[in-house]
Amino acid sequence: MDLRRIRTLLCALVLAIAGGLAVGSPAAAGERCISTPGQYQAAWQAREVRCVEPTLFATTHSRGDNFLYPSGFAYAWAGSSVNLEAYLKLRHRYGDQPAKVGVGILSYVGYPGLETWPYPTDLAVYTLPRGVHATVPTFAEWFRLVGKQLGFPRAALRDLERAYTRLGRNEDVVDAFEDVTGCQRAALLDGAFPGPEIGCNADFLAALTAAGPSPYEGAESTQCFANFAAGYAGPRNAAALRAVLYQCQDAGFLNTGVGRGYNTYADPLICKPAAAQSVEQRYTGREFILPNVTLDALPSSVNIPLDIGEPGQRPFLTRGFC
């Protein structure tokens, strides 16, 4: 299958996702959808289920951090109005069990390692500055943003997209990540870092090494990309491209490459254990990327503290939320 055919299939998938998810919660007769962060916070406090205008976005971030995402990242990941509507449903359903709300949101976003996640986290709800647009983070979009500048041929994008579009019925994006990088699925889900001991291939590991520290370690995305461009001597293939996105811009092993969230935990709005949910049921809302800025640079925003309970006390992640 050639690259044009793969790109066509991916575009169709993204459009299908967008069409299926954009419906959201209908407005009641005479009721307008939430259009400001303040209105959203009021609905949250009242445990109301409301529709949300697509001009609102949300990002989870460390409590006390003034940036949407850690300051070294060039782009922040953002959830859509569809996500915001789901969070109101979680608050409405589990408001008397606040850890299910907070951890459910983190799961919906796509956090791994939530069984032991200890870090206080807030939900920022905001509007975008004039002229700033959110972008769907497909692999093709990342290739447009950084791939060409880093010397990747289109064949690298083609092979990466193929791995994620040729999944079997019961395979998911973690399987695709393993196929591209060699890193073993079970080890990743157990919290292991990429390395030769979990089967990661030489090209993936060499690209990680060349890119250097991630923004989580105090570096910057721009320097991470520059490090790779200057220091990587291996083949610029799908494994190396996946490594750059992983290291420099937090596109982890749960990233779908089509602008849709995913997790291996139980979907918090589906009353089944994780093992009884299909792969399709564990896909969540829509995600975007946008320039990473401070909260005070946004036209309007609110911070909602999330109660995540106690690490090690979250059996609902696998047993089901309801």
PDB file of C-alpha atoms in Angstrom:
ATOM      1  CA  MET A   1       0.000   0.000   0.000  1.00  0.00           C
ATOM      2  CA  ASP A   2       1.518   3.351  -0.998  1.00  0.00           C
ATOM      3  CA  LEU A   3       1.833   6.437   1.200  1.00  0.00           C
ATOM      4  CA  ARG A   4      -1.026   8.264  -0.534  1.00  0.00           C
ATOM      5  CA  ARG A   5      -3.395   5.377   0.208  1.00  0.00           C
ATOM      6  CA  ILE A   6      -2.294   5.220   3.862  1.00  0.00           C
ATOM      7  CA  ARG A   7      -2.707   8.978   4.282  1.00  0.00           C
ATOM      8  CA  THR A   8      -6.208   8.749   2.778  1.00  0.00           C
ATOM      9  CA  LEU A   9      -7.171   6.012   5.237  1.00  0.00           C
ATOM     10  CA  LEU A  10      -5.765   7.991   8.171  1.00  0.00           C
ATOM     11  CA  CYS A  11      -7.636  11.126   7.119  1.00  0.00           C
ATOM     12  CA  ALA A  12     -10.828   9.109   6.882  1.00  0.00           C
ATOM     13  CA  LEU A  13     -10.211   7.715  10.367  1.00  0.00           C
ATOM     14  CA  VAL A  14      -9.608  11.165  11.854  1.00  0.00           C
ATOM     15  CA  LEU A  15     -12.746  12.525  10.179  1.00  0.00           C
ATOM     16  CA  ALA A  16     -14.768   9.572  11.424  1.00  0.00           C
ATOM     17  CA  ILE A  17     -13.470  10.126  14.942  1.00  0.00           C
ATOM     18  CA  ALA A  18     -14.194  13.826  14.781  1.00  0.00           C
ATOM     19  CA  GLY A  19     -17.650  13.251  13.391  1.00  0.00           C
ATOM     20  CA  GLY A  20     -18.470  10.602  15.954  1.00  0.00           C
ATOM     21  CA  LEU A  21     -17.198  12.584  18.906  1.00  0.00           C
ATOM     22  CA  ALA A  22     -18.151  16.106  17.956  1.00  0.00           C
ATOM     23  CA  VAL A  23     -21.820  15.488  18.692  1.00  0.00           C
ATOM     24  CA  GLY A  24     -21.147  15.729  22.429  1.00  0.00           C
ATOM     25  CA  SER A  25     -23.861  16.525  24.943  1.00  0.00           C
ATOM     26  CA  PRO A  26     -26.876  18.216  23.347  1.00  0.00           C
ATOM     27  CA  ALA A  27     -28.032  21.506  24.807  1.00  0.00           C
ATOM     28  CA  ALA A  28     -31.322  21.342  26.665  1.00  0.00           C
ATOM     29  CA  ALA A  29     -34.178  23.409  25.274  1.00  0.00           C
ATOM     30  CA  GLY A  30     -33.373  27.073  25.806  1.00  0.00           C
ATOM     31  CA  GLU A  31     -29.959  26.297  27.304  1.00  0.00           C
ATOM     32  CA  ARG A  32     -26.706  27.474  25.785  1.00  0.00           C
ATOM     33  CA  CYS A  33     -23.555  25.404  25.871  1.00  0.00           C
ATOM     34  CA  ILE A  34     -20.761  26.403  28.234  1.00  0.00           C
ATOM     35  CA  SER A  35     -18.541  28.928  26.484  1.00  0.00           C
ATOM     36  CA  THR A  36     -16.245  30.350  29.190  1.00  0.00           C
ATOM     37  CA  PRO A  37     -13.881  28.824  31.747  1.00  0.00           C
ATOM     38  CA  GLY A  38     -15.889  30.474  34.539  1.00  0.00           C
ATOM     39  CA  GLN A  39     -19.105  28.847  33.346  1.00  0.00           C
ATOM     40  CA  TYR A  40     -17.332  25.505  33.207  1.00  0.00           C
ATOM     41  CA  GLN A  41     -16.062  25.866  36.765  1.00  0.00           C
ATOM     42  CA  ALA A  42     -19.580  26.718  37.953  1.00  0.00           C
ATOM     43  CA  ALA A  43     -20.994  23.616  36.229  1.00  0.00           C
ATOM     44  CA  TRP A  44     -18.210  21.527  37.765  1.00  0.00           C
ATOM     45  CA  GLN A  45     -18.990  22.779  41.246  1.00  0.00           C
ATOM     46  CA  ALA A  46     -22.715  22.161  40.737  1.00  0.00           C
ATOM     47  CA  ARG A  47     -22.042  18.668  39.292  1.00  0.00           C
ATOM     48  CA  GLU A  48     -24.015  19.539  36.183  1.00  0.00           C
ATOM     49  CA  VAL A  49     -23.769  17.716  32.864  1.00  0.00           C
ATOM     50  CA  ARG A  50     -23.665  20.360  30.144  1.00  0.00           C
ATOM     51  CA  CYS A  51     -22.571  20.701  26.546  1.00  0.00           C
ATOM     52  CA  VAL A  52     -19.347  22.646  25.966  1.00  0.00           C
ATOM     53  CA  GLU A  53     -18.467  24.918  23.073  1.00  0.00           C
ATOM     54  CA  PRO A  54     -15.479  23.801  20.948  1.00  0.00           C
ATOM     55  CA  THR A  55     -13.672  27.056  21.770  1.00  0.00           C
ATOM     56  CA  LEU A  56     -12.806  25.690  25.225  1.00  0.00           C
ATOM     57  CA  PHE A  57      -9.780  23.459  25.815  1.00  0.00           C
ATOM     58  CA  ALA A  58      -8.313  21.678  28.821  1.00  0.00           C
ATOM     59  CA  THR A  59      -4.867  20.524  29.918  1.00  0.00           C
ATOM     60  CA  THR A  60      -3.869  18.671  33.080  1.00  0.00           C
ATOM     61  CA  HIS A  61      -0.716  20.030  34.682  1.00  0.00           C
ATOM     62  CA  SER A  62       1.314  19.855  37.874  1.00  0.00           C
ATOM     63  CA  ARG A  63      -0.153  21.871  40.719  1.00  0.00           C
ATOM     64  CA  GLY A  64       1.648  25.179  41.069  1.00  0.00           C
ATOM     65  CA  ASP A  65       3.061  25.127  37.535  1.00  0.00           C
ATOM     66  CA  ASN A  66       2.334  28.337  35.627  1.00  0.00           C
ATOM     67  CA  PHE A  67       2.748  26.704  32.198  1.00  0.00           C
ATOM     68  CA  LEU A  68       0.141  24.551  30.510  1.00  0.00           C
ATOM     69  CA  TYR A  69       2.831  21.910  30.065  1.00  0.00           C
ATOM     70  CA  PRO A  70       6.296  21.749  31.668  1.00  0.00           C
ATOM     71  CA  SER A  71       8.072  24.866  30.493  1.00  0.00           C
ATOM     72  CA  GLY A  72      10.615  23.182  28.213  1.00  0.00           C
ATOM     73  CA  PHE A  73       8.019  21.722  25.869  1.00  0.00           C
ATOM     74  CA  ALA A  74       7.399  23.639  22.658  1.00  0.00           C
ATOM     75  CA  TYR A  75       3.858  22.296  22.384  1.00  0.00           C
ATOM     76  CA  ALA A  76       1.242  21.586  25.030  1.00  0.00           C
ATOM     77  CA  TRP A  77      -1.207  18.718  24.701  1.00  0.00           C
ATOM     78  CA  ALA A  78      -4.837  19.769  25.062  1.00  0.00           C
ATOM     79  CA  GLY A  79      -8.180  18.034  25.425  1.00  0.00           C
ATOM     80  CA  SER A  80     -11.203  19.129  23.424  1.00  0.00           C
ATOM     81  CA  SER A  81     -14.726  20.169  24.376  1.00  0.00           C
ATOM     82  CA  VAL A  82     -15.636  16.481  24.033  1.00  0.00           C
ATOM     83  CA  ASN A  83     -13.185  15.723  26.829  1.00  0.00           C
ATOM     84  CA  LEU A  84     -14.554  18.570  28.935  1.00  0.00           C
ATOM     85  CA  GLU A  85     -18.066  17.168  28.589  1.00  0.00           C
ATOM     86  CA  ALA A  86     -16.802  13.746  29.669  1.00  0.00           C
ATOM     87  CA  TYR A  87     -15.161  15.290  32.744  1.00  0.00           C
ATOM     88  CA  LEU A  88     -18.486  16.844  33.765  1.00  0.00           C
ATOM     89  CA  LYS A  89     -20.093  13.419  33.426  1.00  0.00           C
ATOM     90  CA  LEU A  90     -17.394  11.944  35.670  1.00  0.00           C
ATOM     91  CA  ARG A  91     -17.936  14.685  38.232  1.00  0.00           C
ATOM     92  CA  HIS A  92     -21.709  14.151  38.107  1.00  0.00           C
ATOM     93  CA  ARG A  93     -21.459  10.374  38.423  1.00  0.00           C
ATOM     94  CA  TYR A  94     -18.611  10.016  40.919  1.00  0.00           C
ATOM     95  CA  GLY A  95     -18.700  13.311  42.804  1.00  0.00           C
ATOM     96  CA  ASP A  96     -19.050  11.453  46.108  1.00  0.00           C
ATOM     97  CA  GLN A  97     -15.931   9.426  45.234  1.00  0.00           C
ATOM     98  CA  PRO A  98     -13.604  12.245  44.159  1.00  0.00           C
ATOM     99  CA  ALA A  99     -10.580  10.031  43.477  1.00  0.00           C
ATOM    100  CA  LYS A 100     -12.552   8.332  40.715  1.00  0.00           C
ATOM    101  CA  VAL A 101     -13.124  11.750  39.164  1.00  0.00           C
ATOM    102  CA  GLY A 102      -9.508  12.911  39.346  1.00  0.00           C
ATOM    103  CA  VAL A 103      -7.887   9.622  38.370  1.00  0.00           C
ATOM    104  CA  GLY A 104     -10.601   9.050  35.774  1.00  0.00           C
ATOM    105  CA  ILE A 105      -9.651  12.322  34.088  1.00  0.00           C
ATOM    106  CA  LEU A 106      -5.958  11.400  34.092  1.00  0.00           C
ATOM    107  CA  SER A 107      -6.815   8.010  32.604  1.00  0.00           C
ATOM    108  CA  TYR A 108      -9.031   9.648  29.986  1.00  0.00           C
ATOM    109  CA  VAL A 109      -6.146  11.955  29.044  1.00  0.00           C
ATOM    110  CA  GLY A 110      -3.813   8.972  28.619  1.00  0.00           C
ATOM    111  CA  TYR A 111      -1.563   8.846  31.690  1.00  0.00           C
ATOM    112  CA  PRO A 112       0.248   5.537  32.259  1.00  0.00           C
ATOM    113  CA  GLY A 113       1.347   4.346  35.696  1.00  0.00           C
ATOM    114  CA  LEU A 114      -1.739   5.615  37.486  1.00  0.00           C
ATOM    115  CA  GLU A 115      -1.767   2.861  40.099  1.00  0.00           C
ATOM    116  CA  THR A 116       1.005   4.734  41.908  1.00  0.00           C
ATOM    117  CA  TRP A 117       0.750   8.282  40.488  1.00  0.00           C
ATOM    118  CA  PRO A 118       1.543  10.564  43.488  1.00  0.00           C
ATOM    119  CA  TYR A 119       1.741  14.064  42.002  1.00  0.00           C
ATOM    120  CA  PRO A 120      -0.899  16.729  42.776  1.00  0.00           C
ATOM    121  CA  THR A 121      -2.507  17.658  39.480  1.00  0.00           C
ATOM    122  CA  ASP A 122      -4.858  20.406  38.324  1.00  0.00           C
ATOM    123  CA  LEU A 123      -7.120  20.760  35.319  1.00  0.00           C
ATOM    124  CA  ALA A 124      -6.678  24.028  33.422  1.00  0.00           C
ATOM    125  CA  VAL A 125      -9.704  25.068  31.347  1.00  0.00           C
ATOM    126  CA  TYR A 126      -9.074  27.919  28.950  1.00  0.00           C
ATOM    127  CA  THR A 127      -9.652  29.783  25.721  1.00  0.00           C
ATOM    128  CA  LEU A 128      -6.961  30.399  23.120  1.00  0.00           C
ATOM    129  CA  PRO A 129      -5.358  33.744  22.289  1.00  0.00           C
ATOM    130  CA  ARG A 130      -6.476  35.376  19.075  1.00  0.00           C
ATOM    131  CA  GLY A 131      -4.628  33.897  16.115  1.00  0.00           C
ATOM    132  CA  VAL A 132      -3.559  30.723  17.966  1.00  0.00           C
ATOM    133  CA  HIS A 133      -5.000  27.516  16.566  1.00  0.00           C
ATOM    134  CA  ALA A 134      -5.077  24.027  18.015  1.00  0.00           C
ATOM    135  CA  THR A 135      -3.779  21.299  15.700  1.00  0.00           C
ATOM    136  CA  VAL A 136      -4.698  17.612  15.508  1.00  0.00           C
ATOM    137  CA  PRO A 137      -1.461  15.744  16.388  1.00  0.00           C
ATOM    138  CA  THR A 138      -1.414  13.085  13.696  1.00  0.00           C
ATOM    139  CA  PHE A 139       1.932  11.582  12.781  1.00  0.00           C
ATOM    140  CA  ALA A 140       1.621  13.415   9.470  1.00  0.00           C
ATOM    141  CA  GLU A 141       1.234  16.718  11.320  1.00  0.00           C
ATOM    142  CA  TRP A 142       4.322  16.023  13.437  1.00  0.00           C
ATOM    143  CA  PHE A 143       6.199  15.181  10.241  1.00  0.00           C
ATOM    144  CA  ARG A 144       5.135  18.537   8.810  1.00  0.00           C
ATOM    145  CA  LEU A 145       6.186  20.382  11.966  1.00  0.00           C
ATOM    146  CA  VAL A 146       9.558  18.738  12.628  1.00  0.00           C
ATOM    147  CA  GLY A 147      10.177  15.688  10.457  1.00  0.00           C
ATOM    148  CA  LYS A 148      11.474  17.384   7.341  1.00  0.00           C
ATOM    149  CA  GLN A 149      13.740  19.708   9.324  1.00  0.00           C
ATOM    150  CA  LEU A 150      15.286  16.674  11.010  1.00  0.00           C
ATOM    151  CA  GLY A 151      16.052  15.009   7.695  1.00  0.00           C
ATOM    152  CA  PHE A 152      13.447  12.251   7.783  1.00  0.00           C
ATOM    153  CA  PRO A 153      12.340  10.898   4.408  1.00  0.00           C
ATOM    154  CA  ARG A 154       8.650  10.387   3.733  1.00  0.00           C
ATOM    155  CA  ALA A 155       9.284   6.644   3.922  1.00  0.00           C
ATOM    156  CA  ALA A 156       9.768   6.995   7.694  1.00  0.00           C
ATOM    157  CA  LEU A 157       6.315   8.547   8.029  1.00  0.00           C
ATOM    158  CA  ARG A 158       4.821   5.923   5.717  1.00  0.00           C
ATOM    159  CA  ASP A 159       6.225   3.039   7.746  1.00  0.00           C
ATOM    160  CA  LEU A 160       5.158   4.611  11.041  1.00  0.00           C
ATOM    161  CA  GLU A 161       1.609   5.146   9.812  1.00  0.00           C
ATOM    162  CA  ARG A 162       1.467   1.597   8.460  1.00  0.00           C
ATOM    163  CA  ALA A 163       2.314   0.151  11.872  1.00  0.00           C
ATOM    164  CA  TYR A 164      -0.596   2.023  13.445  1.00  0.00           C
ATOM    165  CA  THR A 165      -3.152   1.327  10.695  1.00  0.00           C
ATOM    166  CA  ARG A 166      -2.520  -2.404  10.312  1.00  0.00           C
ATOM    167  CA  LEU A 167      -3.458  -3.436  13.835  1.00  0.00           C
ATOM    168  CA  GLY A 168      -5.454  -6.613  14.344  1.00  0.00           C
ATOM    169  CA  ARG A 169      -8.876  -6.591  15.961  1.00  0.00           C
ATOM    170  CA  ASN A 170      -7.498  -7.082  19.471  1.00  0.00           C
ATOM    171  CA  GLU A 171      -4.283  -5.105  19.026  1.00  0.00           C
ATOM    172  CA  ASP A 172      -3.812  -1.551  20.216  1.00  0.00           C
ATOM    173  CA  VAL A 173      -1.393   1.356  19.982  1.00  0.00           C
ATOM    174  CA  VAL A 174       0.947  -0.186  22.560  1.00  0.00           C
ATOM    175  CA  ASP A 175       1.319  -3.155  20.217  1.00  0.00           C
ATOM    176  CA  ALA A 176       2.042  -0.725  17.376  1.00  0.00           C
ATOM    177  CA  PHE A 177       4.673   1.014  19.508  1.00  0.00           C
ATOM    178  CA  GLU A 178       6.304  -2.354  20.205  1.00  0.00           C
ATOM    179  CA  ASP A 179       6.227  -3.223  16.511  1.00  0.00           C
ATOM    180  CA  VAL A 180       8.049   0.001  15.590  1.00  0.00           C
ATOM    181  CA  THR A 181      10.482   0.273  18.514  1.00  0.00           C
ATOM    182  CA  GLY A 182      10.886  -3.297  19.765  1.00  0.00           C
ATOM    183  CA  CYS A 183      10.107  -2.186  23.345  1.00  0.00           C
ATOM    184  CA  GLN A 184       8.078  -4.928  24.998  1.00  0.00           C
ATOM    185  CA  ARG A 185       4.459  -4.099  25.731  1.00  0.00           C
ATOM    186  CA  ALA A 186       4.290  -5.806  29.129  1.00  0.00           C
ATOM    187  CA  ALA A 187       7.427  -4.066  30.369  1.00  0.00           C
ATOM    188  CA  LEU A 188       6.197  -0.635  29.269  1.00  0.00           C
ATOM    189  CA  LEU A 189       2.867  -1.134  31.021  1.00  0.00           C
ATOM    190  CA  ASP A 190       4.752  -2.224  34.149  1.00  0.00           C
ATOM    191  CA  GLY A 191       6.544   1.127  34.156  1.00  0.00           C
ATOM    192  CA  ALA A 192       9.879   0.170  32.609  1.00  0.00           C
ATOM    193  CA  PHE A 193      11.862   2.830  30.780  1.00  0.00           C
ATOM    194  CA  PRO A 194      13.023   2.133  27.218  1.00  0.00           C
ATOM    195  CA  GLY A 195      16.248   0.174  27.101  1.00  0.00           C
ATOM    196  CA  PRO A 196      17.873  -2.890  25.562  1.00  0.00           C
ATOM    197  CA  GLU A 197      16.764  -5.003  28.520  1.00  0.00           C
ATOM    198  CA  ILE A 198      13.115  -4.682  27.419  1.00  0.00           C
ATOM    199  CA  GLY A 199      13.886  -5.335  23.763  1.00  0.00           C
ATOM    200  CA  CYS A 200      14.003  -1.789  22.349  1.00  0.00           C
ATOM    201  CA  ASN A 201      15.789  -1.838  19.010  1.00  0.00           C
ATOM    202  CA  ALA A 202      19.119  -0.187  18.286  1.00  0.00           C
ATOM    203  CA  ASP A 203      17.765   2.593  16.047  1.00  0.00           C
ATOM    204  CA  PHE A 204      15.166   3.671  18.600  1.00  0.00           C
ATOM    205  CA  LEU A 205      17.701   3.717  21.440  1.00  0.00           C
ATOM    206  CA  ALA A 206      20.355   5.507  19.391  1.00  0.00           C
ATOM    207  CA  ALA A 207      17.827   8.201  18.482  1.00  0.00           C
ATOM    208  CA  LEU A 208      16.850   8.636  22.147  1.00  0.00           C
ATOM    209  CA  THR A 209      20.504   8.986  23.100  1.00  0.00           C
ATOM    210  CA  ALA A 210      21.193  11.502  20.354  1.00  0.00           C
ATOM    211  CA  ALA A 211      18.177  13.620  21.350  1.00  0.00           C
ATOM    212  CA  GLY A 212      19.484  13.878  24.902  1.00  0.00           C
ATOM    213  CA  PRO A 213      17.439  14.894  27.946  1.00  0.00           C
ATOM    214  CA  SER A 214      13.709  15.417  27.571  1.00  0.00           C
ATOM    215  CA  PRO A 215      11.908  18.562  28.739  1.00  0.00           C
ATOM    216  CA  TYR A 216      10.808  16.540  31.766  1.00  0.00           C
ATOM    217  CA  GLU A 217      14.490  16.545  32.723  1.00  0.00           C
ATOM    218  CA  GLY A 218      14.888  20.298  32.350  1.00  0.00           C
ATOM    219  CA  ALA A 219      15.751  20.431  28.645  1.00  0.00           C
ATOM    220  CA  GLU A 220      13.773  22.103  25.857  1.00  0.00           C
ATOM    221  CA  SER A 221      12.009  20.540  22.900  1.00  0.00           C
ATOM    222  CA  THR A 222      13.884  22.775  20.481  1.00  0.00           C
ATOM    223  CA  GLN A 223      17.263  21.698  21.868  1.00  0.00           C
ATOM    224  CA  CYS A 224      16.144  18.062  21.928  1.00  0.00           C
ATOM    225  CA  PHE A 225      15.284  18.237  18.220  1.00  0.00           C
ATOM    226  CA  ALA A 226      18.552  20.046  17.477  1.00  0.00           C
ATOM    227  CA  ASN A 227      20.543  17.435  19.409  1.00  0.00           C
ATOM    228  CA  PHE A 228      19.007  14.684  17.318  1.00  0.00           C
ATOM    229  CA  ALA A 229      19.613  16.521  14.046  1.00  0.00           C
ATOM    230  CA  ALA A 230      23.275  17.048  14.878  1.00  0.00           C
ATOM    231  CA  GLY A 231      24.097  13.828  16.688  1.00  0.00           C
ATOM    232  CA  TYR A 232      22.128  10.961  15.179  1.00  0.00           C
ATOM    233  CA  ALA A 233      24.120   8.977  12.632  1.00  0.00           C
ATOM    234  CA  GLY A 234      21.761   6.022  12.177  1.00  0.00           C
ATOM    235  CA  PRO A 235      19.018   5.458   9.611  1.00  0.00           C
ATOM    236  CA  ARG A 236      16.220   8.000   9.714  1.00  0.00           C
ATOM    237  CA  ASN A 237      13.467   5.419   9.812  1.00  0.00           C
ATOM    238  CA  ALA A 238      10.155   4.924  11.632  1.00  0.00           C
ATOM    239  CA  ALA A 239      11.876   3.822  14.858  1.00  0.00           C
ATOM    240  CA  ALA A 240      14.034   6.956  14.956  1.00  0.00           C
ATOM    241  CA  LEU A 241      11.068   9.219  14.157  1.00  0.00           C
ATOM    242  CA  ARG A 242       9.020   7.599  16.921  1.00  0.00           C
ATOM    243  CA  ALA A 243      11.936   8.093  19.331  1.00  0.00           C
ATOM    244  CA  VAL A 244      12.175  11.818  18.592  1.00  0.00           C
ATOM    245  CA  LEU A 245       8.461  12.339  19.224  1.00  0.00           C
ATOM    246  CA  TYR A 246       8.676  10.252  22.395  1.00  0.00           C
ATOM    247  CA  GLN A 247      11.683  12.063  23.833  1.00  0.00           C
ATOM    248  CA  CYS A 248      11.224  15.637  22.669  1.00  0.00           C
ATOM    249  CA  GLN A 249       7.467  16.143  22.728  1.00  0.00           C
ATOM    250  CA  ASP A 250       5.979  13.559  25.132  1.00  0.00           C
ATOM    251  CA  ALA A 251       4.283  11.371  22.515  1.00  0.00           C
ATOM    252  CA  GLY A 252       4.425   8.319  24.772  1.00  0.00           C
ATOM    253  CA  PHE A 253       3.643   4.706  24.026  1.00  0.00           C
ATOM    254  CA  LEU A 254      -0.111   5.339  24.513  1.00  0.00           C
ATOM    255  CA  ASN A 255      -0.155   8.030  21.830  1.00  0.00           C
ATOM    256  CA  THR A 256      -2.409   7.059  18.925  1.00  0.00           C
ATOM    257  CA  GLY A 257      -1.071   9.301  16.163  1.00  0.00           C
ATOM    258  CA  VAL A 258      -4.615  10.177  15.033  1.00  0.00           C
ATOM    259  CA  GLY A 259      -5.645  12.811  17.584  1.00  0.00           C
ATOM    260  CA  ARG A 260      -7.623  10.489  19.798  1.00  0.00           C
ATOM    261  CA  GLY A 261      -6.917   9.523  23.401  1.00  0.00           C
ATOM    262  CA  TYR A 262      -6.300   5.955  24.561  1.00  0.00           C
ATOM    263  CA  ASN A 263      -5.524   4.003  27.695  1.00  0.00           C
ATOM    264  CA  THR A 264      -5.307   0.363  28.723  1.00  0.00           C
ATOM    265  CA  TYR A 265      -7.212   1.043  31.939  1.00  0.00           C
ATOM    266  CA  ALA A 266     -10.976   0.684  32.175  1.00  0.00           C
ATOM    267  CA  ASP A 267     -12.807   3.535  30.493  1.00  0.00           C
ATOM    268  CA  PRO A 268     -14.285   5.409  33.480  1.00  0.00           C
ATOM    269  CA  LEU A 269     -17.665   5.890  31.793  1.00  0.00           C
ATOM    270  CA  ILE A 270     -18.140   2.243  30.765  1.00  0.00           C
ATOM    271  CA  CYS A 271     -19.286  -0.068  33.544  1.00  0.00           C
ATOM    272  CA  LYS A 272     -17.019  -3.017  32.809  1.00  0.00           C
ATOM    273  CA  PRO A 273     -13.595  -4.163  34.028  1.00  0.00           C
ATOM    274  CA  ALA A 274     -10.710  -3.245  31.760  1.00  0.00           C
ATOM    275  CA  ALA A 275     -10.308  -6.859  30.632  1.00  0.00           C
ATOM    276  CA  ALA A 276     -13.949  -6.953  29.506  1.00  0.00           C
ATOM    277  CA  GLN A 277     -13.720  -3.743  27.476  1.00  0.00           C
ATOM    278  CA  SER A 278     -12.811  -3.894  23.817  1.00  0.00           C
ATOM    279  CA  VAL A 279      -9.875  -1.979  22.383  1.00  0.00           C
ATOM    280  CA  GLU A 280     -12.318   0.415  20.732  1.00  0.00           C
ATOM    281  CA  GLN A 281     -14.052   1.097  24.062  1.00  0.00           C
ATOM    282  CA  ARG A 282     -10.761   2.202  25.606  1.00  0.00           C
ATOM    283  CA  TYR A 283     -10.276   4.994  23.079  1.00  0.00           C
ATOM    284  CA  THR A 284     -11.351   8.276  24.635  1.00  0.00           C
ATOM    285  CA  GLY A 285     -11.807  11.881  23.487  1.00  0.00           C
ATOM    286  CA  ARG A 286     -10.125  14.176  21.001  1.00  0.00           C
ATOM    287  CA  GLU A 287      -6.718  15.709  21.601  1.00  0.00           C
ATOM    288  CA  PHE A 288      -4.858  18.657  20.141  1.00  0.00           C
ATOM    289  CA  ILE A 289      -1.490  20.351  20.379  1.00  0.00           C
ATOM    290  CA  LEU A 290      -0.913  24.081  20.662  1.00  0.00           C
ATOM    291  CA  PRO A 291       1.997  26.379  21.535  1.00  0.00           C
ATOM    292  CA  ASN A 292       2.979  25.952  25.178  1.00  0.00           C
ATOM    293  CA  VAL A 293       2.338  29.178  27.088  1.00  0.00           C
ATOM    294  CA  THR A 294       1.886  30.391  30.637  1.00  0.00           C
ATOM    295  CA  LEU A 295      -1.611  30.448  32.070  1.00  0.00           C
ATOM    296  CA  ASP A 296      -1.529  34.226  32.447  1.00  0.00           C
ATOM    297  CA  ALA A 297      -0.899  34.538  28.691  1.00  0.00           C
ATOM    298  CA  LEU A 298      -4.315  33.012  27.991  1.00  0.00           C
ATOM    299  CA  PRO A 299      -7.350  35.267  27.480  1.00  0.00           C
ATOM    300  CA  SER A 300      -9.327  33.384  30.118  1.00  0.00           C
ATOM    301  CA  SER A 301      -8.613  30.338  32.268  1.00  0.00           C
ATOM    302  CA  VAL A 302      -9.489  28.571  35.511  1.00  0.00           C
ATOM    303  CA  ASN A 303      -7.642  25.906  37.478  1.00  0.00           C
ATOM    304  CA  ILE A 304      -9.637  23.041  38.952  1.00  0.00           C
ATOM    305  CA  PRO A 305      -7.756  20.961  41.566  1.00  0.00           C
ATOM    306  CA  LEU A 306      -8.139  17.219  41.033  1.00  0.00           C
ATOM    307  CA  ASP A 307      -8.449  14.842  43.972  1.00  0.00           C
ATOM    308  CA  ILE A 308      -6.484  11.720  43.037  1.00  0.00           C
ATOM    309  CA  GLY A 309      -6.766   9.878  46.348  1.00  0.00           C
ATOM    310  CA  GLU A 310      -3.949   7.680  47.598  1.00  0.00           C
ATOM    311  CA  PRO A 311      -1.435   5.858  45.386  1.00  0.00           C
ATOM    312  CA  GLY A 312      -1.982   2.113  45.528  1.00  0.00           C
ATOM    313  CA  GLN A 313      -5.668   2.556  46.405  1.00  0.00           C
ATOM    314  CA  ARG A 314      -7.134   2.639  42.887  1.00  0.00           C
ATOM    315  CA  PRO A 315      -8.474  -0.849  42.113  1.00  0.00           C
ATOM    316  CA  PHE A 316     -11.138   0.668  39.850  1.00  0.00           C
ATOM    317  CA  LEU A 317      -8.490   1.247  37.169  1.00  0.00           C
ATOM    318  CA  THR A 318      -8.660  -2.443  36.321  1.00  0.00           C
ATOM    319  CA  ARG A 319     -11.862  -3.621  38.031  1.00  0.00           C
ATOM    320  CA  GLY A 320     -13.973  -0.884  36.487  1.00  0.00           C
ATOM    321  CA  PHE A 321     -15.226   2.436  37.810  1.00  0.00           C
ATOM    322  CA  CYS A 322     -18.860   1.364  38.195  1.00  0.00           C
TER     323      CYS A 322
END
